[in-house]
């Protein structure tokens, strides 16, 4: 389970290492190509993806109120603003391309990377609380301060790059300012640590996997290697396409995949919520209609005069119908997020209370089952408890849910009259046993029953 969780991140790291090692270690490979059009296309694409995912995360935050979503949204918004949009704005207000027009995006990008790192270190369930308003304003304040400082300092800012673009792209010849190189190093480190943190903390499928968080690991791994390539081969020239540009676009492409899966998951959850609400409505109708009427028929049947056997058969039929109706109400009206042990406890308690029997329940909360298995196990539990009380004359029933080696097990035990299973299966009364066995088979499990006259009964389902 853990390996499948971190596999995408490992692939992202492997791709980043391979590309960087090939460029650094092979003198015949070019680290830059002169392609103004493609450079503009990739810059625009990266900015668009960053802003899209930031918007998606702000939407998530509005629903969840979690600090991690807000930090990620603010960080990605800054990374998007640091792209082509901010560069164009700065050119319009006048700073030279290799002074203010460079330092502001670099500073904004560092702040965005720090916010991403902070998000990776924050619990996925922690509410934003008092940090909500400052973090919402932080991206805009950062950009405003950067633009204001650039306007005030103007030509007094140092040049980010001291040389012109390379005449040959087979070996690095550009020497950047120490501040620029430090910014690339800090950003790369933030992205690298965030990549590992997101991979480690992403939840497995059984716990409700967060698709977007799962893809942040490989995305920021590639982003870290993009910044490392910018550190090794500093690039601020729009006419040249560097390996760092390609790795950066790859990171945003992975981020776009995560966003697409998150959107699909959102609409799937919306559809599930609509179905669940309709099921709850049907459950209310059953409870207020069929169950109430069956209860009335049962109470009236007990007052009938005449053949006692006939009266008892009517009451027994009403009991079975009530069990079926209540099982349908539970199946329709309950959420699949409830722990399995709690669901089985409730089902057994409903049957035991109807016949005034005692119930002992012992459950292991780590045992889980999918929706189809849960339904089958609930029906088996209700049938086994009902049989123990009605046919076995047991006044106490024990229900146990635990692990039996590598498998999971449900036990329903009583100390009632017991019976001979081989005899019961030959008669119509054995339909309940057949039904339980078939339900156990439907969950790819095994069904067994241990009983004999005078020594009680144990029903076991292992899956």
Coordinates of C-alpha atoms in Angstrom, one line a residue:
X1 CA 0.0 0.0 0.0
X2 CA 2.8 2.4 0.9
X3 CA 4.7 1.7 -2.3
X4 CA 1.7 2.5 -4.5
X5 CA 1.3 5.8 -2.6
X6 CA 4.9 7.0 -3.2
X7 CA 5.4 5.5 -6.6
X8 CA 4.4 8.6 -8.6
X9 CA 6.8 10.7 -6.5
X10 CA 9.6 8.2 -7.0
X11 CA 9.0 8.4 -10.8
X12 CA 9.2 12.2 -10.6
X13 CA 12.5 12.1 -8.8
X14 CA 13.9 9.6 -11.2
X15 CA 13.0 11.7 -14.2
X16 CA 14.5 14.8 -12.6
X17 CA 17.7 13.0 -11.7
X18 CA 18.0 11.4 -15.2
X19 CA 17.5 14.7 -17.1
X20 CA 19.9 16.7 -14.8
X21 CA 22.6 14.0 -14.9
X22 CA 22.4 13.7 -18.6
X23 CA 22.8 17.5 -19.1
X24 CA 25.6 17.9 -16.6
X25 CA 27.5 14.8 -17.5
X26 CA 27.2 14.7 -21.3
X27 CA 29.0 17.5 -23.2
X28 CA 27.2 16.6 -26.4
X29 CA 23.7 17.5 -25.1
X30 CA 22.5 21.0 -25.3
X31 CA 21.0 22.7 -22.1
X32 CA 19.4 25.5 -24.1
X33 CA 17.8 26.1 -27.5
X34 CA 17.0 29.4 -29.2
X35 CA 13.2 29.2 -29.5
X36 CA 11.3 32.4 -28.5
X37 CA 7.9 31.1 -29.6
X38 CA 8.1 27.9 -27.7
X39 CA 9.4 29.7 -24.6
X40 CA 6.4 32.0 -24.6
X41 CA 4.0 29.1 -25.1
X42 CA 5.4 27.2 -22.1
X43 CA 5.5 30.3 -19.9
X44 CA 1.8 31.0 -20.7
X45 CA 0.8 27.3 -20.1
X46 CA 2.6 27.1 -16.8
X47 CA 1.0 30.3 -15.5
X48 CA -2.4 29.2 -16.6
X49 CA -2.1 25.8 -14.8
X50 CA -0.8 27.4 -11.6
X51 CA -3.7 29.8 -11.5
X52 CA -6.2 27.1 -12.3
X53 CA -5.0 24.8 -9.5
X54 CA -4.8 27.8 -7.1
X55 CA -8.5 28.5 -7.9
X56 CA -9.4 24.9 -7.4
X57 CA -7.6 24.9 -4.0
X58 CA -9.4 28.0 -2.9
X59 CA -12.6 26.3 -3.7
X60 CA -11.6 23.3 -1.6
X61 CA -10.7 25.7 1.2
X62 CA -14.1 27.3 1.1
X63 CA -15.7 23.8 1.7
X64 CA -13.2 22.4 4.2
X65 CA -11.7 25.4 6.0
X66 CA -8.4 23.6 6.2
X67 CA -5.1 25.4 6.6
X68 CA -3.3 23.1 4.2
X69 CA -5.6 23.9 1.3
X70 CA -5.3 27.7 2.0
X71 CA -1.5 27.6 2.2
X72 CA -1.3 25.6 -1.1
X73 CA -3.7 27.9 -2.8
X74 CA -1.7 31.0 -1.7
X75 CA 1.6 29.4 -2.7
X76 CA 0.4 28.4 -6.2
X77 CA -1.2 31.7 -6.7
X78 CA 2.2 33.4 -6.1
X79 CA 3.9 30.9 -8.4
X80 CA 1.4 31.7 -11.1
X81 CA 1.7 35.5 -10.6
X82 CA 5.5 35.1 -10.8
X83 CA 5.2 33.9 -14.3
X84 CA 4.6 35.8 -17.5
X85 CA 1.8 38.0 -16.1
X86 CA 4.0 39.8 -13.5
X87 CA 6.8 40.1 -16.0
X88 CA 4.6 42.0 -18.5
X89 CA 3.2 44.2 -15.7
X90 CA 6.7 45.2 -14.6
X91 CA 7.8 45.9 -18.1
X92 CA 4.8 48.3 -18.5
X93 CA 5.8 50.3 -15.4
X94 CA 9.4 50.7 -16.6
X95 CA 12.1 48.6 -14.8
X96 CA 14.9 47.0 -16.9
X97 CA 14.3 43.4 -17.7
X98 CA 17.5 42.3 -15.9
X99 CA 16.9 44.4 -12.7
X100 CA 13.5 45.1 -11.2
X101 CA 11.7 43.0 -13.8
X102 CA 13.8 40.0 -12.6
X103 CA 14.0 40.5 -8.9
X104 CA 10.3 40.9 -8.2
X105 CA 9.2 37.6 -9.8
X106 CA 12.2 35.8 -8.1
X107 CA 11.2 37.1 -4.7
X108 CA 7.5 36.3 -5.3
X109 CA 8.5 32.8 -6.4
X110 CA 10.5 32.2 -3.2
X111 CA 7.6 33.3 -1.0
X112 CA 5.3 30.9 -3.0
X113 CA 7.8 28.0 -2.5
X114 CA 7.9 28.7 1.3
X115 CA 4.1 28.6 1.5
X116 CA 4.1 25.2 -0.4
X117 CA 6.7 23.9 2.1
X118 CA 4.6 25.1 5.0
X119 CA 1.5 23.4 3.5
X120 CA 3.4 20.1 3.2
X121 CA 4.3 20.3 6.9
X122 CA 0.7 21.1 8.0
X123 CA -1.8 18.5 9.1
X124 CA -4.4 17.8 6.4
X125 CA -7.2 18.2 9.1
X126 CA -6.0 21.4 10.8
X127 CA -8.4 24.3 10.4
X128 CA -7.2 27.7 9.1
X129 CA -8.6 29.6 12.1
X130 CA -7.0 33.0 12.7
X131 CA -4.6 32.4 9.7
X132 CA -7.4 32.7 7.2
X133 CA -7.5 36.4 6.5
X134 CA -3.7 37.0 6.5
X135 CA -3.0 34.2 4.1
X136 CA -5.8 35.3 1.8
X137 CA -4.1 38.8 1.6
X138 CA -0.5 37.6 1.6
X139 CA -0.2 36.9 -2.2
X140 CA -1.5 40.4 -3.2
X141 CA 0.5 42.1 -0.4
X142 CA 3.7 40.3 -1.6
X143 CA 3.2 41.4 -5.2
X144 CA 2.3 45.0 -4.2
X145 CA 5.3 45.4 -1.9
X146 CA 7.6 43.9 -4.6
X147 CA 6.3 46.3 -7.3
X148 CA 6.5 49.3 -4.9
X149 CA 10.1 48.5 -3.9
X150 CA 11.0 48.1 -7.6
X151 CA 9.5 51.4 -8.5
X152 CA 11.3 53.1 -5.6
X153 CA 14.8 51.6 -6.2
X154 CA 14.7 51.5 -10.0
X155 CA 18.2 51.4 -11.5
X156 CA 19.9 51.0 -8.1
X157 CA 18.9 47.4 -8.1
X158 CA 21.8 45.0 -9.0
X159 CA 21.8 43.2 -12.4
X160 CA 20.7 39.6 -12.0
X161 CA 22.9 38.3 -14.9
X162 CA 26.2 39.8 -15.8
X163 CA 26.6 38.3 -19.2
X164 CA 24.6 37.9 -22.4
X165 CA 22.8 34.7 -23.5
X166 CA 25.2 31.9 -24.5
X167 CA 26.7 31.8 -28.0
X168 CA 27.0 28.0 -27.5
X169 CA 24.6 26.0 -25.4
X170 CA 26.9 23.0 -24.9
X171 CA 28.4 24.3 -21.6
X172 CA 27.2 26.8 -19.0
X173 CA 28.7 30.3 -19.5
X174 CA 26.3 32.5 -17.7
X175 CA 27.3 33.7 -14.2
X176 CA 24.3 34.9 -12.2
X177 CA 24.2 37.3 -9.2
X178 CA 24.6 35.6 -5.8
X179 CA 21.1 36.6 -4.8
X180 CA 19.6 35.0 -7.9
X181 CA 21.5 31.8 -7.3
X182 CA 20.5 31.7 -3.6
X183 CA 16.9 32.2 -4.6
X184 CA 17.0 29.3 -7.0
X185 CA 18.7 27.1 -4.3
X186 CA 16.1 28.0 -1.6
X187 CA 13.2 27.4 -4.0
X188 CA 14.6 24.0 -5.1
X189 CA 15.1 23.0 -1.5
X190 CA 11.5 24.0 -0.5
X191 CA 10.1 22.1 -3.4
X192 CA 12.2 19.0 -2.8
X193 CA 11.2 18.8 0.9
X194 CA 7.6 19.4 0.1
X195 CA 7.6 16.6 -2.5
X196 CA 8.8 14.1 0.1
X197 CA 6.4 15.4 2.7
X198 CA 3.3 15.2 0.4
X199 CA 4.3 11.6 -0.7
X200 CA 4.7 10.4 2.9
X201 CA 1.5 12.0 4.2
X202 CA -0.9 11.2 1.3
X203 CA -3.6 8.9 2.4
X204 CA -4.0 5.3 0.9
X205 CA -7.1 4.4 -1.0
X206 CA -8.7 2.5 1.9
X207 CA -8.7 5.7 3.9
X208 CA -10.2 7.9 1.2
X209 CA -7.2 8.9 -1.0
X210 CA -6.9 12.6 -1.8
X211 CA -6.1 12.6 -5.5
X212 CA -4.7 16.2 -5.7
X213 CA -2.3 15.7 -2.7
X214 CA -1.1 12.4 -4.2
X215 CA 0.1 14.2 -7.4
X216 CA 1.8 17.1 -5.5
X217 CA 4.7 14.8 -4.7
X218 CA 5.9 14.1 -8.3
X219 CA 4.9 17.7 -9.4
X220 CA 7.1 19.4 -6.8
X221 CA 9.9 16.9 -7.3
X222 CA 10.1 18.0 -11.0
X223 CA 9.8 21.6 -9.9
X224 CA 12.8 21.1 -7.5
X225 CA 14.9 19.8 -10.4
X226 CA 13.7 22.7 -12.6
X227 CA 15.1 25.1 -10.0
X228 CA 18.3 23.1 -9.7
X229 CA 18.8 23.4 -13.5
X230 CA 18.2 27.2 -13.2
X231 CA 20.9 27.2 -10.5
X232 CA 23.3 25.3 -12.7
X233 CA 22.4 27.2 -15.9
X234 CA 20.9 30.5 -14.9
X235 CA 18.3 31.7 -17.4
X236 CA 16.2 34.8 -17.6
X237 CA 16.2 35.3 -21.4
X238 CA 12.9 34.8 -23.2
X239 CA 14.5 33.9 -26.5
X240 CA 16.1 30.8 -25.1
X241 CA 14.5 27.5 -23.9
X242 CA 16.4 25.8 -21.1
X243 CA 16.1 22.3 -19.6
X244 CA 14.8 24.0 -16.5
X245 CA 11.9 25.4 -18.5
X246 CA 11.0 21.9 -19.7
X247 CA 11.2 20.4 -16.2
X248 CA 9.1 23.2 -14.9
X249 CA 6.4 22.6 -17.6
X250 CA 6.5 18.9 -16.8
X251 CA 5.8 19.7 -13.1
X252 CA 2.8 21.8 -14.0
X253 CA 1.6 19.0 -16.4
X254 CA 1.6 16.6 -13.5
X255 CA -0.1 19.2 -11.4
X256 CA -2.8 19.5 -14.1
X257 CA -3.3 15.7 -14.0
X258 CA -3.9 15.9 -10.2
X259 CA -6.3 18.8 -10.7
X260 CA -8.3 16.9 -13.3
X261 CA -8.6 13.9 -11.0
X262 CA -9.6 16.2 -8.2
X263 CA -12.4 17.7 -10.3
X264 CA -13.6 14.2 -11.4
X265 CA -13.6 13.1 -7.7
X266 CA -15.6 16.2 -6.8
X267 CA -18.3 15.5 -9.3
X268 CA -18.3 11.9 -8.4
X269 CA -18.9 12.8 -4.7
X270 CA -21.7 15.2 -5.8
X271 CA -23.4 12.3 -7.6
X272 CA -22.9 10.1 -4.5
X273 CA -24.4 12.7 -2.2
X274 CA -27.4 13.0 -4.5
X275 CA -27.9 9.2 -4.5
X276 CA -27.4 9.1 -0.7
X277 CA -30.0 11.8 -0.1
X278 CA -32.5 9.9 -2.3
X279 CA -31.8 6.7 -0.4
X280 CA -32.4 8.5 2.9
X281 CA -35.7 9.8 1.6
X282 CA -36.7 6.3 0.6
X283 CA -35.6 5.1 4.1
X284 CA -37.9 7.7 5.7
X285 CA -40.8 6.6 3.6
X286 CA -40.3 2.9 4.5
X287 CA -39.9 3.7 8.2
X288 CA -42.9 6.0 8.3
X289 CA -45.1 3.7 6.1
X290 CA -44.3 0.0 5.8
X291 CA -42.6 -0.5 9.2
X292 CA -45.4 1.3 11.1
X293 CA -48.1 -0.7 9.3
X294 CA -46.3 -4.0 9.9
X295 CA -45.9 -3.1 13.6
X296 CA -49.6 -2.5 13.8
X297 CA -50.5 -5.8 12.1
X298 CA -48.2 -7.6 14.5
X299 CA -49.8 -6.0 17.6
X300 CA -53.3 -6.8 16.3
X301 CA -52.4 -10.4 15.4
X302 CA -51.5 -11.1 19.0
X303 CA -55.0 -10.2 20.2
X304 CA -56.8 -12.5 17.7
X305 CA -58.7 -15.4 19.1
X306 CA -58.8 -18.8 17.5
X307 CA -56.0 -21.2 16.5
X308 CA -52.9 -20.3 18.6
X309 CA -50.6 -21.8 15.9
X310 CA -52.2 -19.7 13.2
X311 CA -51.8 -16.6 15.4
X312 CA -48.1 -17.5 16.0
X313 CA -47.4 -18.0 12.3
X314 CA -48.9 -14.5 11.6
X315 CA -46.8 -12.9 14.3
X316 CA -43.6 -14.7 13.1
X317 CA -44.3 -13.6 9.5
X318 CA -44.7 -10.0 10.8
X319 CA -41.4 -10.3 12.7
X320 CA -39.6 -11.5 9.5
X321 CA -41.2 -8.7 7.5
X322 CA -40.2 -6.1 10.1
X323 CA -36.6 -7.4 10.0
X324 CA -36.5 -7.1 6.3
X325 CA -38.0 -3.6 6.3
X326 CA -35.7 -2.4 9.1
X327 CA -32.7 -3.9 7.2
X328 CA -33.8 -2.0 4.1
X329 CA -34.1 1.2 6.1
X330 CA -30.6 0.8 7.5
X331 CA -29.1 -0.1 4.1
X332 CA -30.8 3.0 2.5
X333 CA -30.4 5.5 5.2
X334 CA -27.0 4.9 6.7
X335 CA -23.6 6.3 5.5
X336 CA -21.0 3.9 4.3
X337 CA -18.4 5.9 6.3
X338 CA -19.6 4.4 9.6
X339 CA -17.2 1.9 11.1
X340 CA -18.1 -1.7 10.3
X341 CA -18.1 -2.8 14.0
X342 CA -20.5 0.0 14.9
X343 CA -22.9 -1.0 12.0
X344 CA -22.9 -4.7 13.1
X345 CA -23.4 -3.7 16.7
X346 CA -26.5 -1.6 15.8
X347 CA -28.0 -4.4 13.6
X348 CA -27.5 -7.0 16.3
X349 CA -28.9 -4.7 19.0
X350 CA -32.1 -4.0 17.0
X351 CA -32.9 -7.7 16.8
X352 CA -31.9 -8.5 20.4
X353 CA -34.0 -5.6 21.8
X354 CA -37.1 -6.8 19.9
X355 CA -37.0 -10.1 21.8
X356 CA -35.6 -8.8 25.1
X357 CA -32.4 -10.8 24.8
X358 CA -29.0 -9.8 26.2
X359 CA -26.2 -9.0 23.8
X360 CA -22.5 -8.9 24.1
X361 CA -20.4 -7.3 21.4
X362 CA -16.7 -7.3 20.9
X363 CA -15.3 -5.6 17.7
X364 CA -11.9 -4.7 16.3
X365 CA -12.3 -1.2 14.8
X366 CA -9.4 -1.8 12.4
X367 CA -11.5 -4.4 10.5
X368 CA -13.2 -2.9 7.5
X369 CA -15.2 -4.0 4.5
X370 CA -16.4 -2.4 1.2
X371 CA -20.1 -1.5 0.7
X372 CA -21.2 -4.8 -0.8
X373 CA -19.5 -6.8 2.0
X374 CA -21.0 -4.6 4.7
X375 CA -24.5 -5.2 3.4
X376 CA -24.0 -9.0 3.3
X377 CA -22.4 -9.1 6.8
X378 CA -25.3 -7.0 8.3
X379 CA -27.8 -9.4 6.9
X380 CA -25.9 -12.4 8.2
X381 CA -25.6 -10.8 11.6
X382 CA -29.4 -10.1 11.8
X383 CA -30.3 -13.6 10.6
X384 CA -27.9 -15.3 13.0
X385 CA -29.0 -13.3 16.1
X386 CA -32.6 -13.8 15.2
X387 CA -32.2 -17.6 14.8
X388 CA -30.3 -17.8 18.1
X389 CA -33.1 -16.1 20.0
X390 CA -36.2 -17.4 18.2
X391 CA -35.2 -21.0 17.4
X392 CA -32.4 -21.6 19.8
X393 CA -34.2 -20.1 22.8
X394 CA -31.0 -18.3 23.8
X395 CA -31.3 -15.4 26.3
X396 CA -27.8 -14.1 25.6
X397 CA -26.0 -13.7 22.2
X398 CA -22.3 -12.8 21.6
X399 CA -21.2 -11.0 18.4
X400 CA -17.5 -10.7 17.7
X401 CA -15.6 -9.0 14.9
X402 CA -11.9 -9.6 14.7
X403 CA -8.9 -10.7 12.7
X404 CA -8.2 -14.4 12.2
X405 CA -4.6 -14.5 11.0
X406 CA -4.4 -12.5 7.7
X407 CA -8.2 -12.7 7.3
X408 CA -11.2 -11.0 8.9
X409 CA -13.8 -12.9 10.9
X410 CA -17.4 -12.4 12.2
X411 CA -18.7 -14.7 14.9
X412 CA -22.2 -15.0 16.3
X413 CA -22.4 -17.3 19.3
X414 CA -25.1 -18.4 21.7
X415 CA -25.6 -21.0 24.5
X416 CA -29.2 -21.9 23.4
X417 CA -30.8 -25.3 22.6
X418 CA -28.7 -25.8 19.5
X419 CA -29.6 -28.1 16.6
X420 CA -28.3 -30.6 14.1
X421 CA -27.3 -28.6 10.9
X422 CA -27.5 -31.6 8.7
X423 CA -31.1 -32.2 9.6
X424 CA -32.2 -28.6 9.3
X425 CA -30.8 -28.2 5.8
X426 CA -33.2 -31.0 4.6
X427 CA -36.2 -29.0 5.6
X428 CA -37.7 -25.6 4.6
X429 CA -36.6 -24.2 7.9
X430 CA -33.0 -24.4 6.6
X431 CA -33.5 -21.6 4.1
X432 CA -31.9 -19.1 6.6
X433 CA -28.7 -21.1 6.7
X434 CA -28.6 -21.4 2.9
X435 CA -29.1 -17.6 2.6
X436 CA -26.3 -16.9 5.1
X437 CA -24.0 -19.2 3.2
X438 CA -24.8 -17.6 -0.1
X439 CA -24.2 -14.1 1.3
X440 CA -20.9 -15.2 2.7
X441 CA -19.9 -16.5 -0.7
X442 CA -20.9 -13.2 -2.3
X443 CA -18.1 -11.5 -0.2
X444 CA -15.6 -14.1 -1.3
X445 CA -15.7 -15.6 2.2
X446 CA -16.3 -18.9 3.9
X447 CA -19.3 -19.8 6.1
X448 CA -19.4 -22.3 8.8
X449 CA -21.8 -23.3 11.5
X450 CA -21.0 -25.4 14.6
X451 CA -24.0 -26.6 16.6
X452 CA -25.5 -29.6 18.3
X453 CA -28.6 -30.2 20.4
X454 CA -28.0 -28.9 23.9
X455 CA -24.7 -27.0 23.4
X456 CA -25.5 -23.9 21.5
X457 CA -24.5 -22.6 18.1
X458 CA -21.6 -20.7 16.6
X459 CA -21.9 -19.0 13.2
X460 CA -18.6 -17.9 11.6
X461 CA -17.9 -15.9 8.4
X462 CA -14.3 -15.5 7.4
X463 CA -13.3 -13.2 4.5

